Coordinates of C-alpha atoms in Angstrom, one line a residue:
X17 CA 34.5 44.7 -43.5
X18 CA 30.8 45.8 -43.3
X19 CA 29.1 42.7 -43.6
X20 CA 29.8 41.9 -39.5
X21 CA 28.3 45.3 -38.6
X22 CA 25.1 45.0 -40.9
X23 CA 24.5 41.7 -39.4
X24 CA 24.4 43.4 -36.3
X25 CA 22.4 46.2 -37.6
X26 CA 20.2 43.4 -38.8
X27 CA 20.4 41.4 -35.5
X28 CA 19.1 44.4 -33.5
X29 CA 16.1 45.5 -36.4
X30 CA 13.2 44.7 -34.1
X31 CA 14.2 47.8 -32.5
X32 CA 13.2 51.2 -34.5
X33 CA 16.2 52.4 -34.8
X34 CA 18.1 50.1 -36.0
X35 CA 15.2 49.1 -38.8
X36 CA 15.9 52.7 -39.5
X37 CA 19.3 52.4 -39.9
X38 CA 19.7 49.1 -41.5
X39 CA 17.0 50.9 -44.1
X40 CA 19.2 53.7 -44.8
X41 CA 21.7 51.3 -45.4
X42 CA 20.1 49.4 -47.7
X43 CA 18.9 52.0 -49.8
X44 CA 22.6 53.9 -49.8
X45 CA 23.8 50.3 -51.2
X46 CA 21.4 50.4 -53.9
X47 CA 21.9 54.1 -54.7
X48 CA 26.3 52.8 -55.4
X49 CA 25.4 50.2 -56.8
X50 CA 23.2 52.0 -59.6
X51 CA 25.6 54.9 -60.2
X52 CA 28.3 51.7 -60.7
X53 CA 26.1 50.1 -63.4
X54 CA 24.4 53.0 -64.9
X55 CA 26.4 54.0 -67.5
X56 CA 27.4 50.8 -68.8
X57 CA 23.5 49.7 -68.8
X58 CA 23.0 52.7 -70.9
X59 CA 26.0 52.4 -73.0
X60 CA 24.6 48.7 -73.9
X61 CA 20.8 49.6 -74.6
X62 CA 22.1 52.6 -77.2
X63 CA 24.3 50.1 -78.5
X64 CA 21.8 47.4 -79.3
X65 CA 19.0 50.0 -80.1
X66 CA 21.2 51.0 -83.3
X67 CA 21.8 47.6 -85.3
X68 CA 18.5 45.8 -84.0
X69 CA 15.2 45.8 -85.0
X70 CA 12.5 46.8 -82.4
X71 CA 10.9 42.8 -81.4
X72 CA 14.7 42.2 -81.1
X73 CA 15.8 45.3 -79.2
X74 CA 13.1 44.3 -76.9
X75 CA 14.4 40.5 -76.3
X76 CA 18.1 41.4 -76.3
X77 CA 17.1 44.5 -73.6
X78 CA 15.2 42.0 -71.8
X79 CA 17.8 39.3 -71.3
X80 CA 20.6 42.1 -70.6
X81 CA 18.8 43.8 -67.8
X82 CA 17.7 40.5 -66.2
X83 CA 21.7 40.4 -66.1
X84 CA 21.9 43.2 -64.6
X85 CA 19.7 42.3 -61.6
X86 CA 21.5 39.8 -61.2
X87 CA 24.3 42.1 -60.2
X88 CA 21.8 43.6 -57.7
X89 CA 21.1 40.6 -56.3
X90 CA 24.6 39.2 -55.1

């Protein structure tokens, strides 16, 4: 439903206004796609923070937010 009107919006980007818009955009799809993911992230990093040691926390948190931008990037 939105994907033919940001290609547009993209289309038209050498203009100011529409580099504006397509920004505002961009950043409004980040914003709902963090409040989406937020809790869960944290829910997961208090989860492996209490039954892992710190070196392991640290590769388990690692690997599970690399995950996670993978979310961000599809």
């Amino acid at each position: 439903l939105l994907k033919p009107v940001l290609m547009e919006i993209e289309s038209r980007s050498s203009r100011k206004e529409y580099a504006q818009v397509l920004a505002e955009c961009h950043k409004l799809y980040c914003e709902q796609r963090l409040s989406l993911v937020k809790g869960i992230v944290l829910q997961r990093i208090s989860e492996f923070a209490k039954k892992e040691a710190l070196p392991s926390l640290t590769r388990s948190g690692c690997a599970y937010l690399m995950q996670v931008k993978l979310i961000f990037v599809v």
